[in-house]
Amino acid sequence: MSQSTAPGNDLPDPQHPSHHRTVLLRGGDVHSPADPFATAMVVERGHVAWVGSEGAADAFADGVDEVVDLAGALVTPAFTDAHVHTTATGLALTGLDLTGARSLADALVLVREHAAAHPQDTVLLGHGWDAARWPGGRPPTRAELDEATGGRPLYLSRIDVHSAVVTTALLDLVPGVTDRTGYRPDAPLTGDAHHGVRAAALAAVTPRQRTQAQRAALAHAASLGIGSVHECAGPEISDEDDFTGLLRLAAEEPGPRVVGYWADQDVRRARELGAAGAAGDLFVDGALGSHTACLHEPYADAHGAGTGTAYLDAAAVAAHVVACTEMGLQAGFHAIGDAAVASVVDGIRAAAEKVG
Ligand SMILES: [Zn+2]
């Protein structure tokens, strides 16, 4: 059920009393292919032992340790989230949320409080300001943010994530940032300058901050009834320490099961890192919004974009599937455009001719 304390955990905690008890849950809507009209279920030693109707549940009621009235609640198997970037999700959850700030002064108070509450974080991260909704309509200046953080690195993305305001201490981490496009001395950073400070901010996240972010993301998943997440990591997306740290955390602490994918053509490395597959965000092409998804026909809405960008062709897809199959790992790809999908299909067909 969705409120399980240890979703995805195969080994019942022997200390936990519920694992020695037989519990009847009734009066709900129990989603099960075994009985589409089930309203009740029996849990025995942490496992579902029976699902069925109220009438049949009466027969169990006297023989169980506990009866729980579901009061019409929906009971389902735990959900699986098949594509997650755990750390990024967690950083958004643990960072400063400015979407509720009603004025510039309000936002600066929140920045000050967040900085004080996170003395050990090397970089402070926040998101969601929208100066257009504030009286006066201006975002915080760098001097105001320097003052509110006591001179610490701070990155605050606007609600649309395409621009950000930062402190002097964060700018100092990006040599040459003042020469980049999108840099203006006292306005939100856009373009190249924005990408530079964003990369510097993420690189400054400490291992402790990262672990807290991962824990927050997994706890949030569990609160939504998600019992298993597929982490789509890779050398171009995250880093090895981030990936192995997450797998270790998931193994040591109760919470959703984490299935790790490492998007690397170096299949051996993926296995060494403990990945279930050299898959996930292994890019055959890019994204439609950036006109880099690979299409059969040229983009009609962007001059010069051509048919997009192909990072892997059918031969490379075939080689990867063969290498994964021989190593007993799952292969998988990121493919958005129709031409990219065709490359994957052709590549898998070619691989099947070799390895069956
Ligand atoms: Zn992804």
GROMACS .gro file of C-alpha atoms and ligand atoms in nm:
model
  357
    1MET     CA    1   0.000   0.000   0.000
    2SER     CA    2   0.108   0.355  -0.056
    3GLN     CA    3   0.189   0.438   0.305
    4SER     CA    4   0.422   0.142   0.358
    5THR     CA    5   0.713   0.239   0.580
    6ALA     CA    6   0.965   0.045   0.375
    7PRO     CA    7   0.845   0.026   0.015
    8GLY     CA    8   1.055  -0.187  -0.213
    9ASN     CA    9   1.235  -0.353   0.076
   10ASP     CA   10   1.239  -0.727   0.016
   11LEU     CA   11   1.365  -0.812   0.361
   12PRO     CA   12   1.111  -0.740   0.633
   13ASP     CA   13   1.259  -0.566   0.934
   14PRO     CA   14   1.247  -0.837   1.203
   15GLN     CA   15   1.228  -0.567   1.474
   16HIS     CA   16   0.916  -0.420   1.325
   17PRO     CA   17   0.607  -0.562   1.495
   18SER     CA   18   0.394  -0.549   1.180
   19HIS     CA   19   0.608  -0.818   1.021
   20HIS     CA   20   0.502  -1.071   1.280
   21ARG     CA   21   0.140  -0.974   1.275
   22THR     CA   22  -0.150  -1.060   1.052
   23VAL     CA   23  -0.346  -0.752   0.951
   24LEU     CA   24  -0.680  -0.726   0.773
   25LEU     CA   25  -0.737  -0.404   0.581
   26ARG     CA   26  -1.097  -0.353   0.474
   27GLY     CA   27  -1.345  -0.098   0.346
   28GLY     CA   28  -1.114   0.034   0.075
   29ASP     CA   29  -1.064   0.009  -0.297
   30VAL     CA   30  -0.795  -0.254  -0.342
   31HIS     CA   31  -0.645  -0.237  -0.688
   32SER     CA   32  -0.548  -0.588  -0.789
   33PRO     CA   33  -0.562  -0.784  -1.113
   34ALA     CA   34  -0.650  -1.092  -0.906
   35ASP     CA   35  -0.985  -0.939  -0.805
   36PRO     CA   36  -1.089  -0.615  -0.974
   37PHE     CA   37  -1.365  -0.555  -0.716
   38ALA     CA   38  -1.158  -0.624  -0.406
   39THR     CA   39  -1.215  -0.397  -0.106
   40ALA     CA   40  -1.010  -0.587   0.151
   41MET     CA   41  -0.671  -0.751   0.188
   42VAL     CA   42  -0.481  -0.957   0.444
   43VAL     CA   43  -0.113  -0.887   0.513
   44GLU     CA   44   0.079  -1.167   0.680
   45ARG     CA   45   0.436  -1.115   0.794
   46GLY     CA   46   0.476  -0.818   0.562
   47HIS     CA   47   0.339  -0.995   0.255
   48VAL     CA   48   0.002  -0.971   0.084
   49ALA     CA   49  -0.165  -1.303   0.165
   50TRP     CA   50  -0.514  -1.245   0.024
   51VAL     CA   51  -0.732  -0.986  -0.151
   52GLY     CA   52  -1.108  -1.005  -0.182
   53SER     CA   53  -1.451  -0.873  -0.090
   54GLU     CA   54  -1.608  -0.757   0.238
   55GLY     CA   55  -1.813  -1.074   0.266
   56ALA     CA   56  -1.507  -1.292   0.258
   57ALA     CA   57  -1.322  -1.048   0.485
   58ASP     CA   58  -1.573  -1.126   0.764
   59ALA     CA   59  -1.432  -1.477   0.775
   60PHE     CA   60  -1.083  -1.339   0.845
   61ALA     CA   61  -1.181  -1.072   1.096
   62ASP     CA   62  -1.163  -1.286   1.409
   63GLY     CA   63  -0.840  -1.460   1.321
   64VAL     CA   64  -0.615  -1.158   1.261
   65ASP     CA   65  -0.409  -0.947   1.503
   66GLU     CA   66  -0.545  -0.618   1.374
   67VAL     CA   67  -0.824  -0.485   1.155
   68VAL     CA   68  -0.768  -0.154   0.975
   69ASP     CA   69  -1.063   0.043   0.837
   70LEU     CA   70  -0.944   0.193   0.510
   71ALA     CA   71  -1.237   0.438   0.501
   72GLY     CA   72  -1.260   0.416   0.122
   73ALA     CA   73  -0.888   0.470   0.061
   74LEU     CA   74  -0.730   0.340  -0.259
   75VAL     CA   75  -0.473   0.064  -0.206
   76THR     CA   76  -0.238  -0.007  -0.495
   77PRO     CA   77   0.095  -0.179  -0.548
   78ALA     CA   78   0.375   0.074  -0.503
   79PHE     CA   79   0.446   0.281  -0.814
   80THR     CA   80   0.768   0.275  -1.014
   81ASP     CA   81   0.919   0.600  -1.144
   82ALA     CA   82   1.109   0.483  -1.451
   83HIS     CA   83   1.315   0.798  -1.512
   84VAL     CA   84   1.458   0.995  -1.223
   85HIS     CA   85   1.753   1.228  -1.165
   86THR     CA   86   1.755   1.180  -0.790
   87THR     CA   87   2.010   1.441  -0.682
   88ALA     CA   88   1.868   1.718  -0.901
   89THR     CA   89   1.519   1.638  -0.771
   90GLY     CA   90   1.647   1.645  -0.415
   91LEU     CA   91   1.836   1.972  -0.458
   92ALA     CA   92   1.512   2.129  -0.580
   93LEU     CA   93   1.335   1.991  -0.271
   94THR     CA   94   1.603   2.093  -0.019
   95GLY     CA   95   1.686   2.429  -0.180
   96LEU     CA   96   1.520   2.761  -0.107
   97ASP     CA   97   1.173   2.788  -0.261
   98LEU     CA   98   1.095   3.148  -0.356
   99THR     CA   99   0.772   3.078  -0.544
  100GLY     CA  100   0.576   3.207  -0.243
  101ALA     CA  101   0.772   3.533  -0.198
  102ARG     CA  102   0.530   3.825  -0.235
  103SER     CA  103   0.786   4.105  -0.252
  104LEU     CA  104   1.157   4.172  -0.287
  105ALA     CA  105   1.182   4.231   0.089
  106ASP     CA  106   1.003   3.901   0.149
  107ALA     CA  107   1.248   3.719  -0.080
  108LEU     CA  108   1.550   3.872   0.096
  109VAL     CA  109   1.417   3.760   0.436
  110LEU     CA  110   1.381   3.405   0.300
  111VAL     CA  111   1.736   3.414   0.160
  112ARG     CA  112   1.871   3.532   0.495
  113GLU     CA  113   1.683   3.259   0.685
  114HIS     CA  114   1.792   2.986   0.442
  115ALA     CA  115   2.157   3.093   0.469
  116ALA     CA  116   2.138   3.090   0.849
  117ALA     CA  117   1.972   2.746   0.851
  118HIS     CA  118   2.241   2.593   0.624
  119PRO     CA  119   2.574   2.704   0.770
  120GLN     CA  120   2.763   2.402   0.633
  121ASP     CA  121   2.653   2.425   0.270
  122THR     CA  122   2.934   2.549   0.044
  123VAL     CA  123   2.681   2.683  -0.202
  124LEU     CA  124   2.325   2.798  -0.140
  125LEU     CA  125   2.069   2.703  -0.405
  126GLY     CA  126   1.723   2.845  -0.460
  127HIS     CA  127   1.456   2.875  -0.720
  128GLY     CA  128   1.127   3.033  -0.815
  129TRP     CA  129   1.149   3.413  -0.785
  130ASP     CA  130   0.937   3.621  -1.020
  131ALA     CA  131   0.998   3.994  -0.986
  132ALA     CA  132   0.713   4.073  -1.225
  133ARG     CA  133   0.472   3.978  -0.946
  134TRP     CA  134   0.641   4.199  -0.687
  135PRO     CA  135   0.559   4.564  -0.610
  136GLY     CA  136   0.835   4.764  -0.781
  137GLY     CA  137   0.899   4.475  -1.017
  138ARG     CA  138   1.274   4.445  -0.971
  139PRO     CA  139   1.479   4.137  -0.872
  140PRO     CA  140   1.735   4.154  -0.591
  141THR     CA  141   2.068   4.320  -0.669
  142ARG     CA  142   2.394   4.139  -0.622
  143ALA     CA  143   2.480   4.371  -0.330
  144GLU     CA  144   2.152   4.284  -0.156
  145LEU     CA  145   2.220   3.911  -0.198
  146ASP     CA  146   2.582   3.949  -0.081
  147GLU     CA  147   2.450   4.116   0.232
  148ALA     CA  148   2.171   3.860   0.291
  149THR     CA  149   2.407   3.562   0.263
  150GLY     CA  150   2.704   3.715   0.442
  151GLY     CA  151   2.909   3.689   0.123
  152ARG     CA  152   2.850   3.319   0.049
  153PRO     CA  153   2.799   3.164  -0.297
  154LEU     CA  154   2.429   3.173  -0.386
  155TYR     CA  155   2.244   3.074  -0.703
  156LEU     CA  156   1.876   3.170  -0.742
  157SER     CA  157   1.704   3.071  -1.065
  158ARG     CA  158   1.403   3.263  -1.191
  159ILE     CA  159   1.073   3.072  -1.203
  160ASP     CA  160   1.132   2.978  -1.573
  161VAL     CA  161   1.492   2.859  -1.496
  162HIS     CA  162   1.633   3.051  -1.794
  163SER     CA  163   1.794   3.328  -1.587
  164ALA     CA  164   1.934   3.367  -1.237
  165VAL     CA  165   2.060   3.614  -0.980
  166VAL     CA  166   2.378   3.527  -0.790
  167THR     CA  167   2.620   3.659  -0.530
  168THR     CA  168   2.971   3.794  -0.591
  169ALA     CA  169   3.115   3.483  -0.422
  170LEU     CA  170   2.951   3.261  -0.685
  171LEU     CA  171   3.061   3.484  -0.975
  172ASP     CA  172   3.418   3.454  -0.841
  173LEU     CA  173   3.400   3.077  -0.902
  174VAL     CA  174   3.360   3.135  -1.279
  175PRO     CA  175   3.674   3.295  -1.425
  176GLY     CA  176   3.596   3.517  -1.723
  177VAL     CA  177   3.222   3.520  -1.657
  178THR     CA  178   3.202   3.898  -1.714
  179ASP     CA  179   3.310   3.844  -2.075
  180ARG     CA  180   3.039   3.588  -2.147
  181THR     CA  181   2.720   3.668  -2.331
  182GLY     CA  182   2.429   3.724  -2.098
  183TYR     CA  183   2.643   3.893  -1.832
  184ARG     CA  184   2.518   4.229  -1.710
  185PRO     CA  185   2.666   4.380  -1.394
  186ASP     CA  186   2.338   4.431  -1.215
  187ALA     CA  187   2.069   4.234  -1.390
  188PRO     CA  188   1.983   3.864  -1.389
  189LEU     CA  189   2.232   3.650  -1.581
  190THR     CA  190   2.115   3.480  -1.899
  191GLY     CA  191   2.269   3.270  -2.177
  192ASP     CA  192   2.632   3.163  -2.144
  193ALA     CA  193   2.695   3.358  -1.826
  194HIS     CA  194   2.396   3.185  -1.666
  195HIS     CA  195   2.514   2.840  -1.775
  196GLY     CA  196   2.857   2.915  -1.627
  197VAL     CA  197   2.728   3.011  -1.283
  198ARG     CA  198   2.479   2.723  -1.279
  199ALA     CA  199   2.754   2.471  -1.352
  200ALA     CA  200   2.976   2.628  -1.083
  201ALA     CA  201   2.692   2.618  -0.831
  202LEU     CA  202   2.622   2.248  -0.892
  203ALA     CA  203   2.994   2.165  -0.884
  204ALA     CA  204   3.020   2.330  -0.541
  205VAL     CA  205   2.754   2.107  -0.384
  206THR     CA  206   2.922   1.914  -0.102
  207PRO     CA  207   2.894   1.535  -0.060
  208ARG     CA  208   2.691   1.598   0.257
  209GLN     CA  209   2.452   1.832   0.074
  210ARG     CA  210   2.422   1.576  -0.205
  211THR     CA  211   2.339   1.292   0.035
  212GLN     CA  212   2.074   1.508   0.202
  213ALA     CA  213   1.929   1.586  -0.139
  214GLN     CA  214   1.917   1.218  -0.237
  215ARG     CA  215   1.754   1.129   0.095
  216ALA     CA  216   1.495   1.404   0.046
  217ALA     CA  217   1.415   1.289  -0.308
  218LEU     CA  218   1.370   0.926  -0.199
  219ALA     CA  219   1.156   1.026   0.100
  220HIS     CA  220   0.941   1.240  -0.129
  221ALA     CA  221   0.904   0.947  -0.370
  222ALA     CA  222   0.798   0.719  -0.083
  223SER     CA  223   0.542   0.978   0.032
  224LEU     CA  224   0.384   0.957  -0.315
  225GLY     CA  225   0.360   0.578  -0.298
  226ILE     CA  226   0.661   0.521  -0.522
  227GLY     CA  227   0.837   0.200  -0.423
  228SER     CA  228   1.102   0.189  -0.691
  229VAL     CA  229   1.291   0.455  -0.888
  230HIS     CA  230   1.514   0.418  -1.190
  231GLU     CA  231   1.807   0.655  -1.157
  232CYS     CA  232   1.921   0.768  -1.503
  233ALA     CA  233   2.279   0.871  -1.437
  234GLY     CA  234   2.581   0.890  -1.660
  235PRO     CA  235   2.914   1.059  -1.720
  236GLU     CA  236   2.750   1.343  -1.913
  237ILE     CA  237   2.465   1.390  -1.665
  238SER     CA  238   2.602   1.336  -1.317
  239ASP     CA  239   2.919   1.177  -1.185
  240GLU     CA  240   3.037   0.843  -1.054
  241ASP     CA  241   3.045   0.945  -0.687
  242ASP     CA  242   2.692   1.078  -0.711
  243PHE     CA  243   2.577   0.747  -0.863
  244THR     CA  244   2.756   0.506  -0.630
  245GLY     CA  245   2.663   0.721  -0.331
  246LEU     CA  246   2.297   0.694  -0.422
  247LEU     CA  247   2.313   0.315  -0.466
  248ARG     CA  248   2.486   0.284  -0.127
  249LEU     CA  249   2.231   0.509   0.042
  250ALA     CA  250   1.941   0.310  -0.104
  251ALA     CA  251   2.095  -0.018   0.013
  252GLU     CA  252   2.159   0.105   0.367
  253GLU     CA  253   1.843   0.297   0.447
  254PRO     CA  254   1.474   0.212   0.426
  255GLY     CA  255   1.302   0.368   0.128
  256PRO     CA  256   1.231   0.309  -0.238
  257ARG     CA  257   1.442   0.056  -0.422
  258VAL     CA  258   1.684   0.229  -0.660
  259VAL     CA  259   1.763   0.066  -0.994
  260GLY     CA  260   2.068   0.241  -1.134
  261TYR     CA  261   2.134   0.305  -1.502
  262TRP     CA  262   2.468   0.443  -1.614
  263ALA     CA  263   2.450   0.591  -1.965
  264ASP     CA  264   2.796   0.502  -2.086
  265GLN     CA  265   2.925   0.327  -2.397
  266ASP     CA  266   3.195   0.192  -2.167
  267VAL     CA  267   2.982  -0.105  -2.064
  268ARG     CA  268   3.250  -0.248  -1.835
  269ARG     CA  269   3.254   0.076  -1.635
  270ALA     CA  270   2.875   0.065  -1.599
  271ARG     CA  271   2.901  -0.280  -1.447
  272GLU     CA  272   3.188  -0.183  -1.217
  273LEU     CA  273   2.974   0.099  -1.080
  274GLY     CA  274   2.689  -0.140  -0.997
  275ALA     CA  275   2.451  -0.036  -1.273
  276ALA     CA  276   2.166  -0.260  -1.385
  277GLY     CA  277   2.214  -0.128  -1.735
  278ALA     CA  278   2.430   0.091  -1.957
  279ALA     CA  279   2.111   0.272  -2.041
  280GLY     CA  280   1.879   0.557  -1.954
  281ASP     CA  281   2.002   0.889  -2.087
  282LEU     CA  282   2.245   0.745  -2.342
  283PHE     CA  283   2.183   1.010  -2.604
  284VAL     CA  284   2.110   0.907  -2.961
  285ASP     CA  285   1.984   1.262  -3.019
  286GLY     CA  286   1.886   1.578  -2.829
  287ALA     CA  287   1.554   1.750  -2.756
  288LEU     CA  288   1.276   1.898  -2.970
  289GLY     CA  289   1.276   2.231  -2.783
  290SER     CA  290   1.644   2.286  -2.865
  291HIS     CA  291   1.595   2.159  -3.225
  292THR     CA  292   1.851   1.885  -3.157
  293ALA     CA  293   1.612   1.587  -3.166
  294CYS     CA  294   1.701   1.399  -3.486
  295LEU     CA  295   1.429   1.404  -3.753
  296HIS     CA  296   1.379   1.261  -4.103
  297GLU     CA  297   1.259   1.602  -4.230
  298PRO     CA  298   1.422   1.938  -4.148
  299TYR     CA  299   1.271   2.150  -3.869
  300ALA     CA  300   0.998   2.373  -4.007
  301ASP     CA  301   1.017   2.619  -3.715
  302ALA     CA  302   1.391   2.695  -3.708
  303HIS     CA  303   1.611   2.806  -3.995
  304GLY     CA  304   1.952   2.638  -3.996
  305ALA     CA  305   1.856   2.365  -3.749
  306GLY     CA  306   1.850   2.110  -4.030
  307THR     CA  307   1.728   1.769  -3.914
  308GLY     CA  308   1.876   1.795  -3.564
  309THR     CA  309   2.175   1.622  -3.411
  310ALA     CA  310   2.267   1.253  -3.420
  311TYR     CA  311   2.503   1.154  -3.139
  312LEU     CA  312   2.487   0.780  -3.216
  313ASP     CA  313   2.412   0.606  -3.547
  314ALA     CA  314   2.263   0.258  -3.601
  315ALA     CA  315   2.609   0.095  -3.605
  316ALA     CA  316   2.695   0.251  -3.268
  317VAL     CA  317   2.358   0.143  -3.126
  318ALA     CA  318   2.421  -0.214  -3.250
  319ALA     CA  319   2.770  -0.225  -3.098
  320HIS     CA  320   2.634  -0.104  -2.765
  321VAL     CA  321   2.349  -0.356  -2.754
  322VAL     CA  322   2.592  -0.639  -2.838
  323ALA     CA  323   2.839  -0.528  -2.570
  324CYS     CA  324   2.562  -0.501  -2.307
  325THR     CA  325   2.410  -0.836  -2.401
  326GLU     CA  326   2.744  -1.011  -2.378
  327MET     CA  327   2.801  -0.859  -2.034
  328GLY     CA  328   2.451  -0.940  -1.909
  329LEU     CA  329   2.352  -0.574  -1.873
  330GLN     CA  330   2.041  -0.397  -1.996
  331ALA     CA  331   2.098  -0.166  -2.294
  332GLY     CA  332   1.883   0.140  -2.345
  333PHE     CA  333   1.882   0.477  -2.519
  334HIS     CA  334   1.746   0.830  -2.514
  335ALA     CA  335   1.584   0.875  -2.857
  336ILE     CA  336   1.331   1.152  -2.924
  337GLY     CA  337   1.313   1.226  -3.298
  338ASP     CA  338   1.175   0.983  -3.555
  339ALA     CA  339   1.517   0.942  -3.719
  340ALA     CA  340   1.676   0.869  -3.383
  341VAL     CA  341   1.412   0.606  -3.307
  342ALA     CA  342   1.478   0.452  -3.650
  343SER     CA  343   1.850   0.433  -3.569
  344VAL     CA  344   1.771   0.250  -3.244
  345VAL     CA  345   1.538   0.003  -3.418
  346ASP     CA  346   1.791  -0.063  -3.696
  347GLY     CA  347   2.071  -0.099  -3.441
  348ILE     CA  348   1.879  -0.346  -3.224
  349ARG     CA  349   1.785  -0.548  -3.534
  350ALA     CA  350   2.153  -0.564  -3.636
  351ALA     CA  351   2.252  -0.664  -3.283
  352ALA     CA  352   1.988  -0.940  -3.278
  353GLU     CA  353   2.148  -1.090  -3.589
  354LYS     CA  354   2.472  -1.123  -3.390
  355VAL     CA  355   2.360  -1.219  -3.042
  356GLY     CA  356   2.008  -1.346  -3.092
  357ZN      ZN  357   1.675   1.215  -1.801
   0.00000   0.00000   0.00000
